[in-house]
Amino acid sequence: MGSLLRETWLTSWELIRITIPVALITKILQESGLIGYLSMILEPVMNLLGLPGSLGLVWATAMLTNIYGGIAVFAVLAPGLALTSAQVTVLCSAILIAHSLPIELSVSKRAGANLMPISLLRLVGAVVYAFILNRFCLGLGLWQEKASLLFKASAKSEDLWHWALGLLQNQGLIILIICCIIICMRIFKVLGILALFEMILAPVLPFFGMSRQAAPITVVGMIMGIGYGGALIIRETSTGKMAREEVFNSMVLLALCHGLVEDTLLMAAIGGKIGGILWGRIVFALIVTFLLVRLLHVLAVRRLSSL
């Protein structure tokens, strides 16, 4: 119990240091009317995804900071919007593919992947998947009910005292979410669910340009996140156990599909549907990786044959 509380607090404190300043900045932008101008800039892309322009600020914040930074902005803006569950799922899916870019792209670079292709892949991949998911939901009438929002910040003008109280309540919710995620991760580990994920995915990944030695490392990254998986890949490349092509293929897959447990649970907590933020994302990532690997192989063969 003591270790759980300690881990929860240490994790929460690191995130609260980000979410409170982000929430303050968002409130200032909201009160000054600058949110409207920023929304106009981001509106074309967000409208393409079936989302209000103001939610672009949520995604932009998540990309520049981390998922929790995006959640802090979402907590301020979302209650003033009539969002459906499908829209929340589309936003969550885009965030899951493209977030924490300064940190995670540096990990990808250190692992040996070319920075520009991976950066474009994450941004374009996020937009393409969110677009497909939005059209799929609209076409089938899926998740069109009004979203049940976890955060209850007032959508109307309120005094600073009530706003600050709402902010503290939201921070309490974040701490509770983190505690629940840590408990779930421990339960999954004890029950062998994480190992089951590895067992299912590892035999499949060689079809995506990775050796049986590299596949388990990639699976760990898919489950635990780029930070952890990337660190393992960096270690393997330093020993020469992974070829350059394998590193790139592995980082392509991780770019589109990582943090399958913790990040997914976090997005589910704020209203994202598992079908979109987990299963659909896995299928999309595998298809894109397969096509890219095959395309690069064909181009390499043609280049060699022309010599």
mmCIF file with all atom_site columns, C-alpha atoms in Angstrom, residues 176-257:
data_model
loop_
_atom_site.group_PDB
_atom_site.id
_atom_site.type_symbol
_atom_site.label_atom_id
_atom_site.label_alt_id
_atom_site.label_comp_id
_atom_site.label_asym_id
_atom_site.label_entity_id
_atom_site.label_seq_id
_atom_site.pdbx_PDB_ins_code
_atom_site.Cartn_x
_atom_site.Cartn_y
_atom_site.Cartn_z
_atom_site.occupancy
_atom_site.B_iso_or_equiv
_atom_site.pdbx_formal_charge
_atom_site.auth_seq_id
_atom_site.auth_comp_id
_atom_site.auth_asym_id
_atom_site.auth_atom_id
_atom_site.pdbx_PDB_model_num
ATOM 1  C CA . LEU A 1 176 ? -7.228 9.202   -8.786  1.00 0.00 ? 176 LEU A CA 1
ATOM 2  C CA . ILE A 1 177 ? -6.841 8.211   -12.450 1.00 0.00 ? 177 ILE A CA 1
ATOM 3  C CA . ILE A 1 178 ? -3.091 7.701   -12.008 1.00 0.00 ? 178 ILE A CA 1
ATOM 4  C CA . CYS A 1 179 ? -3.662 5.564   -8.911  1.00 0.00 ? 179 CYS A CA 1
ATOM 5  C CA . CYS A 1 180 ? -6.199 3.411   -10.785 1.00 0.00 ? 180 CYS A CA 1
ATOM 6  C CA . ILE A 1 181 ? -3.845 3.022   -13.759 1.00 0.00 ? 181 ILE A CA 1
ATOM 7  C CA . ILE A 1 182 ? -0.963 1.959   -11.496 1.00 0.00 ? 182 ILE A CA 1
ATOM 8  C CA . ILE A 1 183 ? -3.249 -0.591  -9.802  1.00 0.00 ? 183 ILE A CA 1
ATOM 9  C CA . CYS A 1 184 ? -4.401 -1.893  -13.206 1.00 0.00 ? 184 CYS A CA 1
ATOM 10 C CA . MET A 1 185 ? -0.813 -2.189  -14.437 1.00 0.00 ? 185 MET A CA 1
ATOM 11 C CA . ARG A 1 186 ? 0.123  -4.188  -11.339 1.00 0.00 ? 186 ARG A CA 1
ATOM 12 C CA . ILE A 1 187 ? -2.914 -6.453  -11.723 1.00 0.00 ? 187 ILE A CA 1
ATOM 13 C CA . PHE A 1 188 ? -2.170 -6.971  -15.428 1.00 0.00 ? 188 PHE A CA 1
ATOM 14 C CA . LYS A 1 189 ? 1.411  -7.901  -14.570 1.00 0.00 ? 189 LYS A CA 1
ATOM 15 C CA . VAL A 1 190 ? 0.363  -10.377 -11.876 1.00 0.00 ? 190 VAL A CA 1
ATOM 16 C CA . LEU A 1 191 ? -2.280 -11.966 -14.118 1.00 0.00 ? 191 LEU A CA 1
ATOM 17 C CA . GLY A 1 192 ? 0.178  -12.207 -16.997 1.00 0.00 ? 192 GLY A CA 1
ATOM 18 C CA . ILE A 1 193 ? -1.900 -9.999  -19.316 1.00 0.00 ? 193 ILE A CA 1
ATOM 19 C CA . LEU A 1 194 ? 1.137  -7.982  -20.415 1.00 0.00 ? 194 LEU A CA 1
ATOM 20 C CA . ALA A 1 195 ? 2.981  -11.227 -21.146 1.00 0.00 ? 195 ALA A CA 1
ATOM 21 C CA . LEU A 1 196 ? -0.072 -12.398 -23.133 1.00 0.00 ? 196 LEU A CA 1
ATOM 22 C CA . PHE A 1 197 ? 0.138  -9.257  -25.285 1.00 0.00 ? 197 PHE A CA 1
ATOM 23 C CA . GLU A 1 198 ? 3.794  -10.021 -25.954 1.00 0.00 ? 198 GLU A CA 1
ATOM 24 C CA . MET A 1 199 ? 3.027  -13.656 -26.774 1.00 0.00 ? 199 MET A CA 1
ATOM 25 C CA . ILE A 1 200 ? 0.327  -12.657 -29.294 1.00 0.00 ? 200 ILE A CA 1
ATOM 26 C CA . LEU A 1 201 ? 2.250  -9.883  -31.042 1.00 0.00 ? 201 LEU A CA 1
ATOM 27 C CA . ALA A 1 202 ? 5.837  -11.182 -31.071 1.00 0.00 ? 202 ALA A CA 1
ATOM 28 C CA . PRO A 1 203 ? 5.271  -13.969 -33.680 1.00 0.00 ? 203 PRO A CA 1
ATOM 29 C CA . VAL A 1 204 ? 3.460  -11.507 -35.975 1.00 0.00 ? 204 VAL A CA 1
ATOM 30 C CA . LEU A 1 205 ? 6.053  -8.725  -36.106 1.00 0.00 ? 205 LEU A CA 1
ATOM 31 C CA . PRO A 1 206 ? 8.630  -10.546 -38.292 1.00 0.00 ? 206 PRO A CA 1
ATOM 32 C CA . PHE A 1 207 ? 6.137  -10.020 -41.144 1.00 0.00 ? 207 PHE A CA 1
ATOM 33 C CA . PHE A 1 208 ? 6.662  -6.279  -40.600 1.00 0.00 ? 208 PHE A CA 1
ATOM 34 C CA . GLY A 1 209 ? 10.396 -6.216  -41.221 1.00 0.00 ? 209 GLY A CA 1
ATOM 35 C CA . MET A 1 210 ? 11.643 -7.192  -37.770 1.00 0.00 ? 210 MET A CA 1
ATOM 36 C CA . SER A 1 211 ? 13.623 -10.230 -36.718 1.00 0.00 ? 211 SER A CA 1
ATOM 37 C CA . ARG A 1 212 ? 12.430 -12.523 -33.946 1.00 0.00 ? 212 ARG A CA 1
ATOM 38 C CA . GLN A 1 213 ? 15.087 -10.947 -31.763 1.00 0.00 ? 213 GLN A CA 1
ATOM 39 C CA . ALA A 1 214 ? 13.856 -7.394  -32.399 1.00 0.00 ? 214 ALA A CA 1
ATOM 40 C CA . ALA A 1 215 ? 10.137 -8.184  -32.244 1.00 0.00 ? 215 ALA A CA 1
ATOM 41 C CA . PRO A 1 216 ? 9.901  -8.753  -28.448 1.00 0.00 ? 216 PRO A CA 1
ATOM 42 C CA . ILE A 1 217 ? 11.671 -5.435  -27.789 1.00 0.00 ? 217 ILE A CA 1
ATOM 43 C CA . THR A 1 218 ? 9.221  -3.674  -30.102 1.00 0.00 ? 218 THR A CA 1
ATOM 44 C CA . VAL A 1 219 ? 6.288  -5.308  -28.323 1.00 0.00 ? 219 VAL A CA 1
ATOM 45 C CA . VAL A 1 220 ? 7.551  -3.973  -24.989 1.00 0.00 ? 220 VAL A CA 1
ATOM 46 C CA . GLY A 1 221 ? 7.579  -0.490  -26.527 1.00 0.00 ? 221 GLY A CA 1
ATOM 47 C CA . MET A 1 222 ? 4.075  -0.953  -27.887 1.00 0.00 ? 222 MET A CA 1
ATOM 48 C CA . ILE A 1 223 ? 2.816  -1.908  -24.447 1.00 0.00 ? 223 ILE A CA 1
ATOM 49 C CA . MET A 1 224 ? 4.883  0.336   -22.163 1.00 0.00 ? 224 MET A CA 1
ATOM 50 C CA . GLY A 1 225 ? 5.559  3.333   -24.428 1.00 0.00 ? 225 GLY A CA 1
ATOM 51 C CA . ILE A 1 226 ? 8.270  4.848   -26.633 1.00 0.00 ? 226 ILE A CA 1
ATOM 52 C CA . GLY A 1 227 ? 10.363 6.033   -23.689 1.00 0.00 ? 227 GLY A CA 1
ATOM 53 C CA . TYR A 1 228 ? 10.829 2.496   -22.362 1.00 0.00 ? 228 TYR A CA 1
ATOM 54 C CA . GLY A 1 229 ? 10.780 0.641   -25.678 1.00 0.00 ? 229 GLY A CA 1
ATOM 55 C CA . GLY A 1 230 ? 13.059 3.217   -27.298 1.00 0.00 ? 230 GLY A CA 1
ATOM 56 C CA . ALA A 1 231 ? 15.572 2.830   -24.473 1.00 0.00 ? 231 ALA A CA 1
ATOM 57 C CA . LEU A 1 232 ? 15.714 -0.924  -25.112 1.00 0.00 ? 232 LEU A CA 1
ATOM 58 C CA . ILE A 1 233 ? 16.183 -0.358  -28.842 1.00 0.00 ? 233 ILE A CA 1
ATOM 59 C CA . ILE A 1 234 ? 18.960 2.187   -28.173 1.00 0.00 ? 234 ILE A CA 1
ATOM 60 C CA . ARG A 1 235 ? 20.724 -0.428  -26.053 1.00 0.00 ? 235 ARG A CA 1
ATOM 61 C CA . GLU A 1 236 ? 20.345 -3.106  -28.730 1.00 0.00 ? 236 GLU A CA 1
ATOM 62 C CA . THR A 1 237 ? 21.583 -0.848  -31.545 1.00 0.00 ? 237 THR A CA 1
ATOM 63 C CA . SER A 1 238 ? 24.631 0.131   -29.497 1.00 0.00 ? 238 SER A CA 1
ATOM 64 C CA . THR A 1 239 ? 25.605 -3.548  -29.392 1.00 0.00 ? 239 THR A CA 1
ATOM 65 C CA . GLY A 1 240 ? 24.936 -4.000  -33.114 1.00 0.00 ? 240 GLY A CA 1
ATOM 66 C CA . LYS A 1 241 ? 22.188 -6.586  -32.570 1.00 0.00 ? 241 LYS A CA 1
ATOM 67 C CA . MET A 1 242 ? 19.602 -4.686  -34.647 1.00 0.00 ? 242 MET A CA 1
ATOM 68 C CA . ALA A 1 243 ? 20.133 -3.719  -38.283 1.00 0.00 ? 243 ALA A CA 1
ATOM 69 C CA . ARG A 1 244 ? 19.418 -0.152  -39.389 1.00 0.00 ? 244 ARG A CA 1
ATOM 70 C CA . GLU A 1 245 ? 16.355 -1.258  -41.373 1.00 0.00 ? 245 GLU A CA 1
ATOM 71 C CA . GLU A 1 246 ? 14.993 -3.104  -38.349 1.00 0.00 ? 246 GLU A CA 1
ATOM 72 C CA . VAL A 1 247 ? 15.409 -0.025  -36.178 1.00 0.00 ? 247 VAL A CA 1
ATOM 73 C CA . PHE A 1 248 ? 13.471 2.105   -38.651 1.00 0.00 ? 248 PHE A CA 1
ATOM 74 C CA . ASN A 1 249 ? 10.702 -0.490  -39.062 1.00 0.00 ? 249 ASN A CA 1
ATOM 75 C CA . SER A 1 250 ? 10.419 -0.847  -35.305 1.00 0.00 ? 250 SER A CA 1
ATOM 76 C CA . MET A 1 251 ? 10.242 2.917   -34.734 1.00 0.00 ? 251 MET A CA 1
ATOM 77 C CA . VAL A 1 252 ? 7.622  3.254   -37.495 1.00 0.00 ? 252 VAL A CA 1
ATOM 78 C CA . LEU A 1 253 ? 5.362  0.823   -35.677 1.00 0.00 ? 253 LEU A CA 1
ATOM 79 C CA . LEU A 1 254 ? 6.048  2.435   -32.300 1.00 0.00 ? 254 LEU A CA 1
ATOM 80 C CA . ALA A 1 255 ? 5.362  5.890   -33.751 1.00 0.00 ? 255 ALA A CA 1
ATOM 81 C CA . LEU A 1 256 ? 1.796  4.876   -34.565 1.00 0.00 ? 256 LEU A CA 1
ATOM 82 C CA . CYS A 1 257 ? 1.128  2.443   -31.757 1.00 0.00 ? 257 CYS A CA 1
#
